[in-house]
CSV table of C-alpha atoms in Angstrom, one decimal:
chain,number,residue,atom,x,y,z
A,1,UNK,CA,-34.4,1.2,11.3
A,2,UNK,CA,-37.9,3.0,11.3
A,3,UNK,CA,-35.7,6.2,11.1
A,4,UNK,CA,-33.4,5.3,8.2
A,5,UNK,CA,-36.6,4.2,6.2
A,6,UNK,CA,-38.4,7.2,7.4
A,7,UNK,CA,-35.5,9.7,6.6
A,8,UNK,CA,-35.3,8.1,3.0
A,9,UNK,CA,-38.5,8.1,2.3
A,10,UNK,CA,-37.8,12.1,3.0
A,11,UNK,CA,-34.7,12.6,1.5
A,12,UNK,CA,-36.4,10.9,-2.1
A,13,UNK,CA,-39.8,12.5,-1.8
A,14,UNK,CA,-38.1,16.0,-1.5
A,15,UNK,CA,-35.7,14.8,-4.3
A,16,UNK,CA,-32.7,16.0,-2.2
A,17,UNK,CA,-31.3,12.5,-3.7
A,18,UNK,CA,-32.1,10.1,-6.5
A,19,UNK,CA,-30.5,6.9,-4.9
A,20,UNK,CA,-29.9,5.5,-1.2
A,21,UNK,CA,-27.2,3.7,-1.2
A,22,UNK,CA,-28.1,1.3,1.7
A,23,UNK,CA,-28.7,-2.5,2.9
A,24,UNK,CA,-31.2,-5.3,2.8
A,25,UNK,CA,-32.0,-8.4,3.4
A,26,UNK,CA,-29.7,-10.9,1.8
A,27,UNK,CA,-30.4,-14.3,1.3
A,28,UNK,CA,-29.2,-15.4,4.0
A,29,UNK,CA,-30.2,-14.1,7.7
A,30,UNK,CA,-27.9,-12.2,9.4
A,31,UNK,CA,-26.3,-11.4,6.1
A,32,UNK,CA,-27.4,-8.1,4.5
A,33,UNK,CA,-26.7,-7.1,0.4
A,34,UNK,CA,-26.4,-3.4,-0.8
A,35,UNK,CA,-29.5,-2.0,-2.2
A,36,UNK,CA,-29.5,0.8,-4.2
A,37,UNK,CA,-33.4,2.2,-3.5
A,38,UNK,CA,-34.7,4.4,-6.3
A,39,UNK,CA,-38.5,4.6,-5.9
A,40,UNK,CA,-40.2,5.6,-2.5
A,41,UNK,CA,-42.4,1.7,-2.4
A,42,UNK,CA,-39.0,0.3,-2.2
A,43,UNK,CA,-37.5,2.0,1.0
A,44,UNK,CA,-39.1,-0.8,3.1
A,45,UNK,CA,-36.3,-2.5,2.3
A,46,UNK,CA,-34.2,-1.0,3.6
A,47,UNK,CA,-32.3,-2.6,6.8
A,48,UNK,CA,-29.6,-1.4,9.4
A,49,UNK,CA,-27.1,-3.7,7.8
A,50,UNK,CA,-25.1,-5.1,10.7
A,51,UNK,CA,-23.3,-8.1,9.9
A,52,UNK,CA,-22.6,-6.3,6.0
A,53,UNK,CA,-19.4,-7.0,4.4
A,54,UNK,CA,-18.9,-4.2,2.1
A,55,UNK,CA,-18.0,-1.2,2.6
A,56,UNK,CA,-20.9,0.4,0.8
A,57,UNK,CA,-18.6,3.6,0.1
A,58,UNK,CA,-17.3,1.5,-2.6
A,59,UNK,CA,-19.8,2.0,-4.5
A,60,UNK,CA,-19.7,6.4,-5.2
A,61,UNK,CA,-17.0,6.5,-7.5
A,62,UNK,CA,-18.5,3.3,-9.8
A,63,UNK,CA,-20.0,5.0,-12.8
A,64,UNK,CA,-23.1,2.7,-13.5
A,65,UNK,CA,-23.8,4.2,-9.8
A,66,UNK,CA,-22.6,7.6,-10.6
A,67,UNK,CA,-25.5,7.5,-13.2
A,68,UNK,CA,-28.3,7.1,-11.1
A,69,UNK,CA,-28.1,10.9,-9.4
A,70,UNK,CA,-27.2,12.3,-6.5
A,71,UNK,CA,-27.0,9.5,-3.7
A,72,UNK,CA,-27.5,9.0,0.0
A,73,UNK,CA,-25.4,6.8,1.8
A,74,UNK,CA,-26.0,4.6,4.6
A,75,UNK,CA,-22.7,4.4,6.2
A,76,UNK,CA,-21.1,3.7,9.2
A,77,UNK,CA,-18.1,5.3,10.4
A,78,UNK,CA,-15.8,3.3,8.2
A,79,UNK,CA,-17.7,4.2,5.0
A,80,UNK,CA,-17.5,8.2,6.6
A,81,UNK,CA,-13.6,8.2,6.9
A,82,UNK,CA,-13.5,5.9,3.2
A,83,UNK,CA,-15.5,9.3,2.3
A,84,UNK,CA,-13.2,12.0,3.7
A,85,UNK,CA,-10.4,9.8,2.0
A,86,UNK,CA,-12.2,10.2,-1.3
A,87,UNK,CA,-12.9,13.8,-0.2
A,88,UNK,CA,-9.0,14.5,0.3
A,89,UNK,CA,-8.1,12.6,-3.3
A,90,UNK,CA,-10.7,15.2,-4.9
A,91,UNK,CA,-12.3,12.3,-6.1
A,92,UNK,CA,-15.5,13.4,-4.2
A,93,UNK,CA,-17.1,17.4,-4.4
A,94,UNK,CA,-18.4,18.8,-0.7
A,95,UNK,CA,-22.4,17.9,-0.9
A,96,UNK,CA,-21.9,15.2,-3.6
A,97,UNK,CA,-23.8,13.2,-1.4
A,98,UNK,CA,-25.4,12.7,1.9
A,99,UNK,CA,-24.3,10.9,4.4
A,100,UNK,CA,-26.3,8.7,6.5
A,101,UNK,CA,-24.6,7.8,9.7
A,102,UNK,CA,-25.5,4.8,11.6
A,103,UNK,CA,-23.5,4.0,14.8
A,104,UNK,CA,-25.2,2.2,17.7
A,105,UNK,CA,-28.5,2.5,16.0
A,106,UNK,CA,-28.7,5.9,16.0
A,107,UNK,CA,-29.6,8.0,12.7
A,108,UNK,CA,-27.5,11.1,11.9
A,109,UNK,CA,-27.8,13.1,8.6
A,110,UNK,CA,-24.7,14.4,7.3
A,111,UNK,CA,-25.1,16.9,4.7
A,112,UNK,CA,-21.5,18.0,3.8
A,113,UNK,CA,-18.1,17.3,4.3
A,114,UNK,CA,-17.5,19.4,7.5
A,115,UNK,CA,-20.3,17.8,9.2
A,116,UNK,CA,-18.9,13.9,8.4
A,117,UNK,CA,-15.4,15.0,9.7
A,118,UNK,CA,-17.4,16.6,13.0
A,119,UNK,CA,-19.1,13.5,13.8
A,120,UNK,CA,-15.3,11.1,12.6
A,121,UNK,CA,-13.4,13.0,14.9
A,122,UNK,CA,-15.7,12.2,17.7
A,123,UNK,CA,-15.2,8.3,16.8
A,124,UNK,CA,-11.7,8.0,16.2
A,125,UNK,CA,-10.4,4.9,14.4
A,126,UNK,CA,-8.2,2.9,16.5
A,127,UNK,CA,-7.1,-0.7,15.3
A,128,UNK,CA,-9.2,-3.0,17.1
A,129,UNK,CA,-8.2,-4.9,19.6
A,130,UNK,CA,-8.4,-8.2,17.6
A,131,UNK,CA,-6.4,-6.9,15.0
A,132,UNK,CA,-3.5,-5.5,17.4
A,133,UNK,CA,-3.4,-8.6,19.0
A,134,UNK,CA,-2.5,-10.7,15.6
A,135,UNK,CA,0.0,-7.9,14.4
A,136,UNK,CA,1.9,-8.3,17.5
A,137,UNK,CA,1.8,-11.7,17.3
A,138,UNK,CA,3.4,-11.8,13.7
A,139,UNK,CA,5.8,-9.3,14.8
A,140,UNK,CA,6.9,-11.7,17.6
A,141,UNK,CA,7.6,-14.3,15.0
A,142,UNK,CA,11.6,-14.9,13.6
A,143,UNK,CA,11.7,-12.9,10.2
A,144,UNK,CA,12.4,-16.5,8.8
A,145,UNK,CA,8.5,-17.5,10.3
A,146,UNK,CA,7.0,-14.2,9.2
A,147,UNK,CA,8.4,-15.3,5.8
A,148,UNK,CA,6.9,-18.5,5.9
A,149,UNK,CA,4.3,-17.6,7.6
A,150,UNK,CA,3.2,-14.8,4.7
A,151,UNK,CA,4.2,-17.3,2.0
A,152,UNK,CA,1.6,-19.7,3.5
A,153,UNK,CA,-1.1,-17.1,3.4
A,154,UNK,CA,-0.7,-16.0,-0.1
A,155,UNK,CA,-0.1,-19.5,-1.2
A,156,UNK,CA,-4.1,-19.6,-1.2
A,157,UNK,CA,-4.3,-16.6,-3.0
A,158,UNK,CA,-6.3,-17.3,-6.4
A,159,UNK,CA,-5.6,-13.8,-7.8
A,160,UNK,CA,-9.3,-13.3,-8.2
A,161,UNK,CA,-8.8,-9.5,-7.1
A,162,UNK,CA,-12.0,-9.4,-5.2
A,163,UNK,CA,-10.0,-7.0,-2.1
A,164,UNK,CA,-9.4,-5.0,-4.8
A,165,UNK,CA,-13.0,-4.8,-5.8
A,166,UNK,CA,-14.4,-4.3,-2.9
A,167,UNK,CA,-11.7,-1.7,-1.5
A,168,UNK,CA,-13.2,1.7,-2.0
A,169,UNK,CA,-10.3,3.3,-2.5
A,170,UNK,CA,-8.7,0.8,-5.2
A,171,UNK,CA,-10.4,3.2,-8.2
A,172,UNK,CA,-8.0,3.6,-10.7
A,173,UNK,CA,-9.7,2.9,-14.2
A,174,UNK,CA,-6.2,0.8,-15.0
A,175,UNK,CA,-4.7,-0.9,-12.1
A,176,UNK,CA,-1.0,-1.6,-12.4
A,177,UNK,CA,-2.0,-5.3,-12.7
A,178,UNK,CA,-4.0,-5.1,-16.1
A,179,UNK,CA,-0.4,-3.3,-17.7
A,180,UNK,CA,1.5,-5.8,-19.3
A,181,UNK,CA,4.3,-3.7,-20.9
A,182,UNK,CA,6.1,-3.9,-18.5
A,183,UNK,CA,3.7,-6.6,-16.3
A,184,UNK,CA,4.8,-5.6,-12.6
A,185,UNK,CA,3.0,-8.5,-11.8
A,186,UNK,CA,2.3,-11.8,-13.4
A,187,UNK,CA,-1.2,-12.5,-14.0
A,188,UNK,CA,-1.4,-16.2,-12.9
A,189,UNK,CA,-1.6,-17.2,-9.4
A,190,UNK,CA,1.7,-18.6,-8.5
A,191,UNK,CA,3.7,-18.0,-5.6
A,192,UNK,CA,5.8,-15.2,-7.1
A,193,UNK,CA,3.2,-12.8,-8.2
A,194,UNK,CA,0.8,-13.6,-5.2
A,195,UNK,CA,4.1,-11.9,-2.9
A,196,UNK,CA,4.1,-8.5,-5.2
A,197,UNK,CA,0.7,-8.1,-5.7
A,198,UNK,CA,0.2,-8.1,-2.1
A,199,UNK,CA,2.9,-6.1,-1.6
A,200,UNK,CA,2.4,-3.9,-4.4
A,201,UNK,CA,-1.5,-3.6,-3.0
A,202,UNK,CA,0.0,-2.7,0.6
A,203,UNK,CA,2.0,-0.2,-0.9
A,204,UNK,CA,-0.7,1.6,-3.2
A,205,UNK,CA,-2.6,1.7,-0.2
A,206,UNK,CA,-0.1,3.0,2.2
A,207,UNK,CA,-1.3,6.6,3.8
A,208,UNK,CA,-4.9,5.7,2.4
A,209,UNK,CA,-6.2,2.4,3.9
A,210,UNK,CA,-9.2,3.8,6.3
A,211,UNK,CA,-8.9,0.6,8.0
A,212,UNK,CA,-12.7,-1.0,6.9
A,213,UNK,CA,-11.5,-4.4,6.6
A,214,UNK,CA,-13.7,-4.9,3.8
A,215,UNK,CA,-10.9,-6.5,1.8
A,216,UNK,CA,-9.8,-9.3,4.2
A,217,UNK,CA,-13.7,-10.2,4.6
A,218,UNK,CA,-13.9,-10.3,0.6
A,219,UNK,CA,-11.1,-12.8,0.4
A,220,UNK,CA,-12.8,-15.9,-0.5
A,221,UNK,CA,-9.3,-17.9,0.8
A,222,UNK,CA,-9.6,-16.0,4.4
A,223,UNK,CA,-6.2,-14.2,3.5
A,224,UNK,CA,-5.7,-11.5,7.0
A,225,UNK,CA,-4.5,-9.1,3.6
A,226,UNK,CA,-5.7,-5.8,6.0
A,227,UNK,CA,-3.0,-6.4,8.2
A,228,UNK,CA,-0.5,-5.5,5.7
A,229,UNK,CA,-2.5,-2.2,5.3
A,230,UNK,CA,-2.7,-1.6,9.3
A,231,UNK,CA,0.8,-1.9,9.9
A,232,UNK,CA,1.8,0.4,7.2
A,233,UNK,CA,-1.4,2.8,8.6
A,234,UNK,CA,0.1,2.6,12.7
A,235,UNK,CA,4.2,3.3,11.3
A,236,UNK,CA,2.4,6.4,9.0
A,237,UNK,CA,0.6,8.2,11.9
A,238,UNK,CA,4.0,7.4,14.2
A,239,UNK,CA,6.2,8.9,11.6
A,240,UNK,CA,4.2,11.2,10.0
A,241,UNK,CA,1.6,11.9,12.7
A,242,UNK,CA,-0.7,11.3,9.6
A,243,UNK,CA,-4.1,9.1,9.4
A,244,UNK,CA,-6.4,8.9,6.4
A,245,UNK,CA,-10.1,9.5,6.4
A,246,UNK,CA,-10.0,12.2,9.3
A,247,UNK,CA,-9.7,15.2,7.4
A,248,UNK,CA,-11.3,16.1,3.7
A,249,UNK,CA,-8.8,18.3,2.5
A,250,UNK,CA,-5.4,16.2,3.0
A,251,UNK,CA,-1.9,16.5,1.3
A,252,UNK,CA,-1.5,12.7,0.1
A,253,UNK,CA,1.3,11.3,3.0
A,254,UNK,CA,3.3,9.5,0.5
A,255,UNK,CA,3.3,12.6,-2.2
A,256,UNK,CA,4.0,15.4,0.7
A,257,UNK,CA,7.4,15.5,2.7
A,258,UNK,CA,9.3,17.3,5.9
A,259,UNK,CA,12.7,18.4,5.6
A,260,UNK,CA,12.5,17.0,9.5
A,261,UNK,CA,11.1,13.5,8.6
A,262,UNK,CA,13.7,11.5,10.9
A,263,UNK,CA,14.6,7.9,9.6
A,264,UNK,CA,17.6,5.7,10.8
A,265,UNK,CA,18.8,3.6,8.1
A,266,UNK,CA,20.1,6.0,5.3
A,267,UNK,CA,23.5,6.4,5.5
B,1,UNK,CA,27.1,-22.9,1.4
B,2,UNK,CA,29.0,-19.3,1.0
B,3,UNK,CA,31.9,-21.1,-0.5
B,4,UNK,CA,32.9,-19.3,-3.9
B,5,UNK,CA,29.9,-17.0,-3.2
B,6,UNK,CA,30.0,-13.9,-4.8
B,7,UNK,CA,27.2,-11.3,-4.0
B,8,UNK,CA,25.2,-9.6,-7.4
B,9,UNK,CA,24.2,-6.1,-6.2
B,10,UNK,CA,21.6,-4.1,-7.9
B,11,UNK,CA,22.6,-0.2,-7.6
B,12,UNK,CA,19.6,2.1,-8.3
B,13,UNK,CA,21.4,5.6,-8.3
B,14,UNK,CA,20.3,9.1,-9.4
B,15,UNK,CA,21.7,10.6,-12.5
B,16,UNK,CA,22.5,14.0,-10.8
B,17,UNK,CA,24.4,12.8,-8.0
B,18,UNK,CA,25.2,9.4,-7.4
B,19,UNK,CA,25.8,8.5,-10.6
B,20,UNK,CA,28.2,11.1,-11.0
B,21,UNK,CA,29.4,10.3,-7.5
B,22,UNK,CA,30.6,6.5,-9.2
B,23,UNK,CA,31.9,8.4,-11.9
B,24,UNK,CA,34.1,10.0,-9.8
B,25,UNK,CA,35.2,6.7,-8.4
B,26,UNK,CA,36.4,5.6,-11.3
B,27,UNK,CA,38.1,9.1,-12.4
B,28,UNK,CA,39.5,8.8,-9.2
B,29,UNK,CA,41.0,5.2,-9.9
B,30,UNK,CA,39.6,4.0,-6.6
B,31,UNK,CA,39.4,0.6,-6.8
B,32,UNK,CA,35.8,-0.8,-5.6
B,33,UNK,CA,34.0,-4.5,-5.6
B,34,UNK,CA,33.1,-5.3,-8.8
B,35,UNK,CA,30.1,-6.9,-7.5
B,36,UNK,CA,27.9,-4.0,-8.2
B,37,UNK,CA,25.4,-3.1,-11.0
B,38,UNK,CA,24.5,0.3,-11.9
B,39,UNK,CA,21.1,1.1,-13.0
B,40,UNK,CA,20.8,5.1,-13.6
B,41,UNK,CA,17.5,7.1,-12.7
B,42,UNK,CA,16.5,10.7,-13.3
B,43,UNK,CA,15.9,11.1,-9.3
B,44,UNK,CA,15.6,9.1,-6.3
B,45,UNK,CA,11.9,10.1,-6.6
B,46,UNK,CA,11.9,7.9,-9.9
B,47,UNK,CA,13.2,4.4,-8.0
B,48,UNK,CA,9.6,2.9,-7.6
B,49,UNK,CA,9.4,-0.3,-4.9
B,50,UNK,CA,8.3,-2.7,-7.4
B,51,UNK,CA,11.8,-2.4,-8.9
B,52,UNK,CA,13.1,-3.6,-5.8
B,53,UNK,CA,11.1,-6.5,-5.5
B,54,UNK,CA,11.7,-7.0,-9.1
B,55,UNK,CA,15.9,-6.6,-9.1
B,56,UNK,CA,15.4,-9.4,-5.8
B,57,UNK,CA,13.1,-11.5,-8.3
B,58,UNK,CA,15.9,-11.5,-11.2
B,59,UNK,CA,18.4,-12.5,-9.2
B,60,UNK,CA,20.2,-9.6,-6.9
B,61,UNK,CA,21.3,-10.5,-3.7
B,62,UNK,CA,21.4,-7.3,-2.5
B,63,UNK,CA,20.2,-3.6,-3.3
B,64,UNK,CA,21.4,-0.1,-3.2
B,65,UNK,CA,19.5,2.8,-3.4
B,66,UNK,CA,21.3,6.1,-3.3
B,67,UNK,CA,20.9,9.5,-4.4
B,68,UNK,CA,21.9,13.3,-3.9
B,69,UNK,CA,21.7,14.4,0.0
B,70,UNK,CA,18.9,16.1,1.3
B,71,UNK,CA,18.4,19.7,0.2
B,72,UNK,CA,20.4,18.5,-2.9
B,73,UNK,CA,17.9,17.3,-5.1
B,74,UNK,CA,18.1,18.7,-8.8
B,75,UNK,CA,14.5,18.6,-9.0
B,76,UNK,CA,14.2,20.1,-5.5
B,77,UNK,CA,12.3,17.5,-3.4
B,78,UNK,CA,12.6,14.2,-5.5
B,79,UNK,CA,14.8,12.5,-2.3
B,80,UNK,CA,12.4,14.0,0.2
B,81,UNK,CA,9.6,12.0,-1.2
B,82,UNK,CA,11.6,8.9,-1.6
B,83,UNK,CA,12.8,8.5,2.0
B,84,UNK,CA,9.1,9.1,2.9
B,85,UNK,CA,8.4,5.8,0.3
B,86,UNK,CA,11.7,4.4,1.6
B,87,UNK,CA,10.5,4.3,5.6
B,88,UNK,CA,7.1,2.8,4.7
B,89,UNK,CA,8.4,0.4,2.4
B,90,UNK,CA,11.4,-1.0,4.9
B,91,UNK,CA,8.8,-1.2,7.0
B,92,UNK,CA,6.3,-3.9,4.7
B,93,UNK,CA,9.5,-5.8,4.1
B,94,UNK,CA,10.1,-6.0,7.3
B,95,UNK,CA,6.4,-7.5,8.2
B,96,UNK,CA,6.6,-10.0,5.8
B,97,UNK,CA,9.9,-10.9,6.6
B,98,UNK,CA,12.0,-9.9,4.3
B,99,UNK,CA,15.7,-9.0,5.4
B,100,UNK,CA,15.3,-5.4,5.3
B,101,UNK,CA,19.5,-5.1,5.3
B,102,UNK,CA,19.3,-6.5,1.6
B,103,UNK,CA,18.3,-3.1,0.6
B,104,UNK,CA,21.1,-0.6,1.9
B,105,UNK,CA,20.0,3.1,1.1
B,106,UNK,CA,22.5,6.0,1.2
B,107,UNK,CA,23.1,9.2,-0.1
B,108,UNK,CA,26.2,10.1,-1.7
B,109,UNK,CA,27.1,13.4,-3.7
B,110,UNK,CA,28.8,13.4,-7.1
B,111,UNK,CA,31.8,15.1,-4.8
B,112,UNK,CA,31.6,11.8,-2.5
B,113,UNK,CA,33.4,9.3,-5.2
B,114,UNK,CA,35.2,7.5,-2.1
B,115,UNK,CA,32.0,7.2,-0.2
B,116,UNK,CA,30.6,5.4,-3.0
B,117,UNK,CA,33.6,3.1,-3.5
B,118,UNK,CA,33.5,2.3,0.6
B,119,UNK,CA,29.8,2.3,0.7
B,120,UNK,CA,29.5,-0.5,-1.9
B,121,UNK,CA,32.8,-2.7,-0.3
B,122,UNK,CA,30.6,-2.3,3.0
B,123,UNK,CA,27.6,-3.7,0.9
B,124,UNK,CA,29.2,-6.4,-0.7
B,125,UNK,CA,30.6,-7.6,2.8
B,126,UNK,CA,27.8,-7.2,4.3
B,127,UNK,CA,25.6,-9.0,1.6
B,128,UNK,CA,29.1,-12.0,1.6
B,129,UNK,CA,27.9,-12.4,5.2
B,130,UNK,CA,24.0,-12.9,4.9
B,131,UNK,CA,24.8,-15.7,2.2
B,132,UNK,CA,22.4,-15.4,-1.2
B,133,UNK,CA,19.3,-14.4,-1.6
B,134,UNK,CA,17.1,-17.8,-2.2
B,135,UNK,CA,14.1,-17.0,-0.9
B,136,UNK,CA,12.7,-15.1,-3.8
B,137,UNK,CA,14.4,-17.7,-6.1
B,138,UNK,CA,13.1,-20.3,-5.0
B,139,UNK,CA,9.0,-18.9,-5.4
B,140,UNK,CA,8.2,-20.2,-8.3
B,141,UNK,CA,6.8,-19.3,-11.7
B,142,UNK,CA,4.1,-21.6,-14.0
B,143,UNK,CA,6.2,-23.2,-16.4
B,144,UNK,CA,9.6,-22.0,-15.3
B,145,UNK,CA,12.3,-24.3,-12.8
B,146,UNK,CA,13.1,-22.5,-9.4
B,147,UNK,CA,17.2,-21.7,-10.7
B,148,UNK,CA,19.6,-23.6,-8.7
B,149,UNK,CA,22.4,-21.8,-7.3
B,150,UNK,CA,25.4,-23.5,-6.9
């Protein structure tokens, strides 16, 4: 923590950034908030941020944050690949930013692109255990239970589009679900729209979910939404041998093809 | 339950070959289920999933989704890109347990008007057997009655 503060403290004094993108102390312990730290006096608070729910990669593209300069960011290997993602949808320019890697406690600056895939491909994202463990068990279901069983998640949804705020890479200005001519899906919570917007959701985010998880810990209803992005994720890198947030310059999965891509339903 | 059932089918077919393939069917006066709707697109590449989800939602029991062969495409790689969309999406539906055989993909050239006949008798059997689609009926809407089907 002395060295994140320390390299901060650095990185604003030399005015290599104008913002660190990083955590503090929330209000309650164990807890952390993003901090955005703008004067020197103020890099004291910045913490490690273990137990943080955001992905604080979330934050590059927003364009109040945009506005403050160029920013550091404290990130852990999910906020790197969400960066080489961004990277890949040119939404992000090589040294736009640096990175500051935390992983086991240890501080790494990252000043371009190339050096944040370096230090991704040496911690390759598998699904965790947890996770593999509760697709597996879904898949073991009848389709008639994994019916039910979906129907019974997104029953709580509210439609309060917090996964989609905190997603970093749900940036479109207009999402499909502010169009209402056609409306792909109904604004109200109801059974009905709460199916496609998750599916919908899945698929936007199919061949571009990093795998944070920072959408299923934003659900206020405890919805297991990332799921439905992991299994898409897995099948993409067993069909395509494709997985997003390793490599910064990427041909989109779903907007790229094989002549050879082998499938068994087509007739 | 499937007594006096008759399937509704949603066909979303491309305008270069598909379309002209059903054409041909009926040039060809080869008689066919009438169970099917046709829906014309400029390209395979053009059939987004959400009207899938949104043909089930309205009613279809069942969906076909057809286009020109690959290597045929008009606008070169339009079908390439939709089988890509096509394997990730069977696979979501299948997660979430929809009955992925609902949606029957195929490829069928405007020279294949018999494949098109035999490939929507197939469908309709096929769809006869699973019984109708309920599931996404019966969801229902603020203000509107899940519909009753017979």
């Amino acid at each position: 923590m002395e060295a994140l503060r320390a390299k901060a403290r650095e990185l604003l004094e030399s005015r290599t950034v104008q913002v660190v993108v990083g955590h503090e102390q929330g209000s309650v312990p164990g807890r952390p908030r993003p901090v955005f730290v703008r004067k020197i006096e103020d890099v004291d608070r910045l913490v490690a941020g273990e137990g943080g729910t955001i992905n604080l990669a979330v934050y590059l593209l927003k364009p109040e944050v945009q506005a403050l300069g160029r920013p550091a960011l404290v990130a852990d290997p999910a906020a790197l690949r969400t960066v080489l993602q961004l990277a890949s949808e040119n939404q992000i320019r090589d040294g736009a930013l640096v990175a500051l890697a935390l992983d086991d406690g240890r501080l790494t600056e990252l000043k371009d692109l190339a050096a944040i895939e370096a230090f991704v491909a040496e911690r390759p994202a598998g699904l965790p255990a947890e996770d593999q463990q509760r697709i597996a068990e879904i898949e073991a279901m009848s389709r008639e239970d994994r019916w039910t069983w979906w129907l019974e998640q997104f029953s709580r949804c509210l439609k309060c589009y917090a996964c989609r705020a905190a997603c970093p890479m749900c940036y479109c200005p207009r999402c499909v679900v502010e169009c209402n001519q056609p409306q792909w899906v109904p604004a109200a919570a109801h059974p009905r729209g709460n199916l496609e917007w998750h599916l919908c959701r899945a698929m936007h985010l199919a061949g571009r979910c990093v795998g944070c998880g920072a959408c299923a810990r934003a659900c206020p209803v405890g919805i297991p939404l990332d799921l439905l992005t992991q299994v898409l994720a897995r099948q993409i890198e067993a069909d395509f041998g494709v997985r997003a947030g390793t490599r910064a310059k990427a041909d989109y999965v779903l907007a790229s093809f094989r002549t050879t891509d082998k499938e068994d339903f087509i007739r | 339950m499937a007594d006096g059932f008759e399937p509704r089918l949603t066909a979303f077919v491309c305008n270069w070959c598909t379309y002209a393939g059903a054409d041909l069917t009926g040039t060809s006066r080869i008689r066919y289920a009438p169970n099917v709707r046709i829906i014309r697109f400029p390209c395979t590449g053009r059939i987004d999933f959400m009207l899938i989800l949104k043909a089930f939602e309205q009613g279809a029991d069942g969906v076909i989704v057809s286009g020109c062969h690959p290597g045929d495409c008009h606008y070169t790689a339009g079908n390439y890109h939709a089988r890509r969309r096509w394997m990730v999406f069977r696979r979501l539906l299948d997660f979430v347990g929809i009955d992925v055989e609902r949606v029957q993909f195929a490829w069928v050239s405007a020279a294949e008007g018999a494949k098109w006949a035999q490939l929507v008798n197939e469908v309709t059997e096929k769809i006869r057997a699973l019984g109708p689609l309920e599931e996404f009926r019966r969801l229902p809407m603020p203000g509107v009655q899940p519909i009753e089907v017979m």
